[in-house]
PDB file of C-alpha atoms in Angstrom:
ATOM      1  CA  MET A   1      -0.104   0.376  -0.054  1.00  0.00           C
ATOM      2  CA  ALA A   2       1.481   3.260  -0.622  1.00  0.00           C
ATOM      3  CA  PRO A   3       2.284   5.783   1.796  1.00  0.00           C
ATOM      4  CA  VAL A   4      -1.133   8.946   2.650  1.00  0.00           C
ATOM      5  CA  GLU A   5       1.116  12.046   2.827  1.00  0.00           C
ATOM      6  CA  ASP A   6      -0.829  14.991   4.534  1.00  0.00           C
ATOM      7  CA  ASP A   7       0.144  18.388   3.104  1.00  0.00           C
ATOM      8  CA  THR A   8      -1.023  20.883   4.480  1.00  0.00           C
ATOM      9  CA  THR A   9       1.293  24.630   3.202  1.00  0.00           C
ATOM     10  CA  TYR A  10       0.692  27.876   5.420  1.00  0.00           C
ATOM     11  CA  ALA A  11       1.230  30.996   5.134  1.00  0.00           C
ATOM     12  CA  ASP A  12       4.881  31.816   5.038  1.00  0.00           C
ATOM     13  CA  GLU A  13       5.089  28.530   2.145  1.00  0.00           C
ATOM     14  CA  THR A  14       6.231  25.549   4.152  1.00  0.00           C
ATOM     15  CA  VAL A  15       4.836  22.204   3.866  1.00  0.00           C
ATOM     16  CA  ASP A  16       3.377  20.625   7.238  1.00  0.00           C
ATOM     17  CA  ASP A  17       3.291  16.573   6.772  1.00  0.00           C
ATOM     18  CA  THR A  18       4.417  15.562  10.445  1.00  0.00           C
ATOM     19  CA  TYR A  19       1.423  12.998   9.935  1.00  0.00           C
ATOM     20  CA  ALA A  20       2.717  11.685   7.205  1.00  0.00           C
ATOM     21  CA  SER A  21       5.203   9.632   8.400  1.00  0.00           C
ATOM     22  CA  THR A  22       2.976   6.591   8.960  1.00  0.00           C
ATOM     23  CA  ASN A  23       3.709   2.778   8.908  1.00  0.00           C
ATOM     24  CA  TYR A  24       1.530   2.053   6.256  1.00  0.00           C
ATOM     25  CA  GLY A  25       2.616  -2.426   4.821  1.00  0.00           C
ATOM     26  CA  ASN A  26       6.019  -2.538   4.619  1.00  0.00           C
ATOM     27  CA  SER A  27       7.633   1.242   3.490  1.00  0.00           C
ATOM     28  CA  THR A  28       7.651   3.802   6.296  1.00  0.00           C
ATOM     29  CA  VAL A  29       7.739   8.560   5.410  1.00  0.00           C
ATOM     30  CA  THR A  30       8.442  10.268   7.606  1.00  0.00           C
ATOM     31  CA  GLY A  31       7.497  13.676   8.345  1.00  0.00           C
ATOM     32  CA  GLY A  32       8.419  16.904   8.693  1.00  0.00           C
ATOM     33  CA  ILE A  33       8.669  20.895   6.913  1.00  0.00           C
ATOM     34  CA  LYS A  34       9.569  21.477   3.991  1.00  0.00           C
ATOM     35  CA  PRO A  35       9.558  24.558   1.609  1.00  0.00           C
ATOM     36  CA  ARG A  36       6.535  24.870  -0.630  1.00  0.00           C
ATOM     37  CA  LYS A  37       7.556  24.628  -4.803  1.00  0.00           C
ATOM     38  CA  GLU A  38       7.233  28.419  -6.117  1.00  0.00           C
ATOM     39  CA  ASN A  39       6.703  29.291  -9.776  1.00  0.00           C
ATOM     40  CA  PHE A  40      10.107  31.796 -10.035  1.00  0.00           C
ATOM     41  CA  ILE A  41       8.181  33.188 -13.344  1.00  0.00           C
ATOM     42  CA  LEU A  42       5.868  35.037 -11.037  1.00  0.00           C
ATOM     43  CA  LYS A  43       8.102  35.334  -8.000  1.00  0.00           C
ATOM     44  CA  LYS A  44      10.081  37.075 -11.012  1.00  0.00           C
ATOM     45  CA  ILE A  45       6.930  39.145 -12.831  1.00  0.00           C
ATOM     46  CA  PHE A  46       5.675  40.478  -9.292  1.00  0.00           C
ATOM     47  CA  SER A  47       8.568  40.882  -6.792  1.00  0.00           C
ATOM     48  CA  THR A  48       8.416  44.179  -6.977  1.00  0.00           C
ATOM     49  CA  CYS A  49       4.729  43.686  -5.772  1.00  0.00           C
ATOM     50  CA  GLU A  50       5.617  41.083  -3.055  1.00  0.00           C
ATOM     51  CA  HIS A  51       6.295  43.945  -0.416  1.00  0.00           C
ATOM     52  CA  ASP A  52       2.486  45.053  -0.127  1.00  0.00           C
ATOM     53  CA  ALA A  53       1.262  42.065  -1.523  1.00  0.00           C
ATOM     54  CA  LEU A  54      -2.926  42.745  -0.688  1.00  0.00           C
ATOM     55  CA  GLY A  55      -3.036  45.737  -1.876  1.00  0.00           C
ATOM     56  CA  SER A  56      -1.247  44.923  -4.572  1.00  0.00           C
ATOM     57  CA  VAL A  57      -3.591  42.471  -5.283  1.00  0.00           C
ATOM     58  CA  HIS A  58      -6.872  44.823  -4.400  1.00  0.00           C
ATOM     59  CA  ARG A  59      -5.216  48.171  -6.273  1.00  0.00           C
ATOM     60  CA  ALA A  60      -5.287  44.528  -9.859  1.00  0.00           C
ATOM     61  CA  TRP A  61      -8.994  44.507  -8.379  1.00  0.00           C
ATOM     62  CA  ALA A  62     -10.450  48.023  -8.217  1.00  0.00           C
ATOM     63  CA  VAL A  63      -8.787  48.647 -11.549  1.00  0.00           C
ATOM     64  CA  THR A  64     -10.547  45.924 -13.069  1.00  0.00           C
ATOM     65  CA  VAL A  65     -13.834  46.304 -11.529  1.00  0.00           C
ATOM     66  CA  LEU A  66     -13.714  49.764 -13.042  1.00  0.00           C
ATOM     67  CA  PHE A  67     -12.969  48.145 -15.841  1.00  0.00           C
ATOM     68  CA  MET A  68     -16.004  45.704 -15.961  1.00  0.00           C
ATOM     69  CA  VAL A  69     -18.551  48.918 -14.602  1.00  0.00           C
ATOM     70  CA  LEU A  70     -16.891  51.067 -18.317  1.00  0.00           C
ATOM     71  CA  PHE A  71     -18.292  47.439 -19.673  1.00  0.00           C
ATOM     72  CA  PHE A  72     -21.333  46.568 -18.458  1.00  0.00           C
ATOM     73  CA  ILE A  73     -22.727  50.117 -19.558  1.00  0.00           C
ATOM     74  CA  VAL A  74     -21.207  49.169 -22.981  1.00  0.00           C
ATOM     75  CA  ALA A  75     -22.778  45.894 -23.559  1.00  0.00           C
ATOM     76  CA  ILE A  76     -25.938  46.988 -22.713  1.00  0.00           C
ATOM     77  CA  ILE A  77     -25.743  49.749 -25.283  1.00  0.00           C
ATOM     78  CA  GLU A  78     -24.059  47.114 -28.013  1.00  0.00           C
ATOM     79  CA  ALA A  79     -26.734  44.701 -27.148  1.00  0.00           C
ATOM     80  CA  ASN A  80     -29.121  47.639 -27.529  1.00  0.00           C
ATOM     81  CA  GLN A  81     -28.021  48.836 -31.111  1.00  0.00           C
ATOM     82  CA  ILE A  82     -27.869  45.250 -32.370  1.00  0.00           C
ATOM     83  CA  SER A  83     -31.697  44.115 -31.415  1.00  0.00           C
ATOM     84  CA  ASP A  84     -32.878  47.345 -33.225  1.00  0.00           C
ATOM     85  CA  ASP A  85     -31.023  45.858 -36.166  1.00  0.00           C
ATOM     86  CA  GLU A  86     -34.219  44.045 -37.975  1.00  0.00           C
ATOM     87  CA  GLU A  87     -31.672  41.315 -40.355  1.00  0.00           C
ATOM     88  CA  VAL A  88     -28.874  39.902 -37.126  1.00  0.00           C
ATOM     89  CA  SER A  89     -29.625  36.459 -35.376  1.00  0.00           C
ATOM     90  CA  ASN A  90     -30.410  36.982 -31.909  1.00  0.00           C
ATOM     91  CA  ALA A  91     -27.228  35.349 -30.999  1.00  0.00           C
ATOM     92  CA  LEU A  92     -24.966  37.596 -30.044  1.00  0.00           C
ATOM     93  CA  CYS A  93     -27.214  40.554 -28.888  1.00  0.00           C
ATOM     94  CA  ILE A  94     -27.983  37.856 -25.612  1.00  0.00           C
ATOM     95  CA  ALA A  95     -24.627  36.531 -25.092  1.00  0.00           C
ATOM     96  CA  SER A  96     -23.963  40.557 -25.114  1.00  0.00           C
ATOM     97  CA  TYR A  97     -26.143  41.128 -22.073  1.00  0.00           C
ATOM     98  CA  TRP A  98     -25.209  38.420 -20.685  1.00  0.00           C
ATOM     99  CA  SER A  99     -21.642  38.978 -20.345  1.00  0.00           C
ATOM    100  CA  ALA A 100     -22.681  42.997 -19.432  1.00  0.00           C
ATOM    101  CA  PHE A 101     -24.865  40.534 -16.300  1.00  0.00           C
ATOM    102  CA  LEU A 102     -21.795  38.660 -15.080  1.00  0.00           C
ATOM    103  CA  HIS A 103     -19.509  41.392 -15.567  1.00  0.00           C
ATOM    104  CA  LEU A 104     -21.508  43.361 -12.974  1.00  0.00           C
ATOM    105  CA  THR A 105     -22.807  39.801 -10.832  1.00  0.00           C
ATOM    106  CA  PHE A 106     -18.491  38.866 -10.897  1.00  0.00           C
ATOM    107  CA  ALA A 107     -18.306  42.420 -10.099  1.00  0.00           C
ATOM    108  CA  ILE A 108     -19.791  42.184  -6.658  1.00  0.00           C
ATOM    109  CA  LEU A 109     -19.770  38.932  -5.663  1.00  0.00           C
ATOM    110  CA  GLY A 110     -15.723  38.892  -6.568  1.00  0.00           C
ATOM    111  CA  THR A 111     -15.951  42.433  -4.053  1.00  0.00           C
ATOM    112  CA  PHE A 112     -17.138  40.962  -1.373  1.00  0.00           C
ATOM    113  CA  VAL A 113     -14.404  38.159  -1.631  1.00  0.00           C
ATOM    114  CA  LEU A 114     -11.652  39.680  -1.974  1.00  0.00           C
ATOM    115  CA  LYS A 115     -13.342  42.421   1.395  1.00  0.00           C
ATOM    116  CA  ARG A 116     -15.570  39.738   3.841  1.00  0.00           C
ATOM    117  CA  PHE A 117     -15.170  36.255   2.578  1.00  0.00           C
ATOM    118  CA  SER A 118     -11.425  35.412   1.629  1.00  0.00           C
ATOM    119  CA  THR A 119     -11.741  31.609   2.726  1.00  0.00           C
ATOM    120  CA  ALA A 120      -9.673  29.065   0.910  1.00  0.00           C
ATOM    121  CA  PHE A 121     -12.799  27.758  -1.281  1.00  0.00           C
ATOM    122  CA  ALA A 122     -14.047  31.045  -1.683  1.00  0.00           C
ATOM    123  CA  VAL A 123     -10.479  32.974  -3.048  1.00  0.00           C
ATOM    124  CA  GLY A 124     -10.407  29.265  -5.308  1.00  0.00           C
ATOM    125  CA  CYS A 125     -14.074  29.666  -7.411  1.00  0.00           C
ATOM    126  CA  PHE A 126     -13.042  33.720  -7.345  1.00  0.00           C
ATOM    127  CA  LEU A 127      -9.377  32.729  -8.895  1.00  0.00           C
ATOM    128  CA  GLY A 128     -11.877  29.957 -11.580  1.00  0.00           C
ATOM    129  CA  CYS A 129     -14.762  32.523 -12.641  1.00  0.00           C
ATOM    130  CA  SER A 130     -11.743  34.719 -13.288  1.00  0.00           C
ATOM    131  CA  VAL A 131     -10.292  33.300 -15.302  1.00  0.00           C
ATOM    132  CA  VAL A 132     -13.175  31.623 -17.492  1.00  0.00           C
ATOM    133  CA  ILE A 133     -14.441  34.961 -17.987  1.00  0.00           C
ATOM    134  CA  SER A 134     -10.956  35.965 -19.297  1.00  0.00           C
ATOM    135  CA  GLN A 135     -11.688  33.481 -21.998  1.00  0.00           C
ATOM    136  CA  GLN A 136     -14.993  34.530 -22.528  1.00  0.00           C
ATOM    137  CA  ASN A 137     -14.141  38.095 -23.256  1.00  0.00           C
ATOM    138  CA  LEU A 138     -12.012  36.519 -25.616  1.00  0.00           C
ATOM    139  CA  PHE A 139     -14.869  34.908 -27.875  1.00  0.00           C
ATOM    140  CA  MET A 140     -16.151  38.385 -26.942  1.00  0.00           C
ATOM    141  CA  PHE A 141     -13.740  39.985 -28.666  1.00  0.00           C
ATOM    142  CA  ALA A 142     -13.230  37.537 -31.823  1.00  0.00           C
ATOM    143  CA  ALA A 143     -16.573  37.386 -32.729  1.00  0.00           C
ATOM    144  CA  PHE A 144     -17.335  42.036 -32.876  1.00  0.00           C
ATOM    145  CA  ILE A 145     -14.281  42.423 -34.211  1.00  0.00           C
ATOM    146  CA  LYS A 146     -15.264  42.012 -37.298  1.00  0.00           C
ATOM    147  CA  TYR A 147     -19.299  41.685 -36.941  1.00  0.00           C
ATOM    148  CA  GLN A 148     -20.889  44.081 -39.425  1.00  0.00           C
ATOM    149  CA  HIS A 149     -24.216  45.009 -38.351  1.00  0.00           C
ATOM    150  CA  GLY A 150     -25.109  47.257 -35.535  1.00  0.00           C
ATOM    151  CA  SER A 151     -23.178  50.019 -35.723  1.00  0.00           C
ATOM    152  CA  VAL A 152     -19.626  48.779 -36.680  1.00  0.00           C
ATOM    153  CA  PHE A 153     -17.569  51.856 -34.523  1.00  0.00           C
ATOM    154  CA  GLY A 154     -20.315  50.418 -31.984  1.00  0.00           C
ATOM    155  CA  ASN A 155     -18.826  47.081 -32.569  1.00  0.00           C
ATOM    156  CA  VAL A 156     -15.332  47.569 -33.092  1.00  0.00           C
ATOM    157  CA  ILE A 157     -15.270  49.676 -28.260  1.00  0.00           C
ATOM    158  CA  PHE A 158     -17.374  46.509 -27.732  1.00  0.00           C
ATOM    159  CA  ALA A 159     -14.619  44.471 -28.924  1.00  0.00           C
ATOM    160  CA  ASP A 160     -11.783  46.431 -27.853  1.00  0.00           C
ATOM    161  CA  LEU A 161     -13.027  46.540 -24.748  1.00  0.00           C
ATOM    162  CA  ALA A 162     -13.445  42.895 -24.600  1.00  0.00           C
ATOM    163  CA  PHE A 163     -10.705  42.276 -25.757  1.00  0.00           C
ATOM    164  CA  ALA A 164      -9.403  45.213 -22.415  1.00  0.00           C
ATOM    165  CA  LEU A 165     -10.579  43.631 -20.057  1.00  0.00           C
ATOM    166  CA  PHE A 166      -9.084  39.242 -20.998  1.00  0.00           C
ATOM    167  CA  GLY A 167      -6.242  40.850 -20.338  1.00  0.00           C
ATOM    168  CA  LEU A 168      -6.433  42.558 -17.122  1.00  0.00           C
ATOM    169  CA  LEU A 169      -8.355  39.820 -16.084  1.00  0.00           C
ATOM    170  CA  THR A 170      -5.408  37.813 -16.971  1.00  0.00           C
ATOM    171  CA  PHE A 171      -2.922  39.662 -14.945  1.00  0.00           C
ATOM    172  CA  PHE A 172      -5.337  39.325 -12.152  1.00  0.00           C
ATOM    173  CA  SER A 173      -6.064  35.905 -12.094  1.00  0.00           C
ATOM    174  CA  LEU A 174      -1.945  35.334 -12.082  1.00  0.00           C
ATOM    175  CA  ILE A 175      -1.234  37.846  -9.713  1.00  0.00           C
ATOM    176  CA  LEU A 176      -4.215  36.583  -7.429  1.00  0.00           C
ATOM    177  CA  GLY A 177      -3.003  33.597  -7.517  1.00  0.00           C
ATOM    178  CA  HIS A 178       0.525  34.170  -7.540  1.00  0.00           C
ATOM    179  CA  PHE A 179      -0.490  35.793  -3.840  1.00  0.00           C
ATOM    180  CA  ARG A 180      -3.881  33.978  -2.747  1.00  0.00           C
ATOM    181  CA  HIS A 181      -1.829  33.247   0.876  1.00  0.00           C
ATOM    182  CA  TYR A 182      -2.365  36.984   1.416  1.00  0.00           C
ATOM    183  CA  ILE A 183      -5.997  36.585   0.320  1.00  0.00           C
ATOM    184  CA  ILE A 184      -7.056  33.532   2.056  1.00  0.00           C
ATOM    185  CA  VAL A 185      -7.971  34.681   6.308  1.00  0.00           C
ATOM    186  CA  LYS A 186      -8.152  31.107   8.341  1.00  0.00           C
TER     187      LYS A 186
END
């Protein structure tokens, strides 16, 4: 039977596998504290943010929320312009409304998670949703950048804002993932 390890990770980035020193069958695993593996690329990128990790995450989220509110307004305007055109499919109109709703909801719930409810589960779900919505913005950019119905200028503005949010949410996901131990309260 293979040994079972308990790898509890602490805020100081150490791993405690003390309870792994149990004998299972013919093998014994000795416990102890060992350093956690780090992503050196992210550590190098975010080295200037290390002294104020919590503040860096909150500032990145504040900028992202500002863009999401702007995106919400532009998405509603875009959906209204698309719905006014008679020969347009309703799919992109619904996608625009749905995207506006998701961004507004995500901004509110994300702020709640960062400020009030920073458990490991909530921060993990928040990080996953951030990645998914970031990818959704990339798809919205691809769908609207060359769209010829409605206002072409409005389509380009909407697509460019979706691409900017893709970049912002990707950056935010990286910084939140890197500094998640400073956000999570035990």
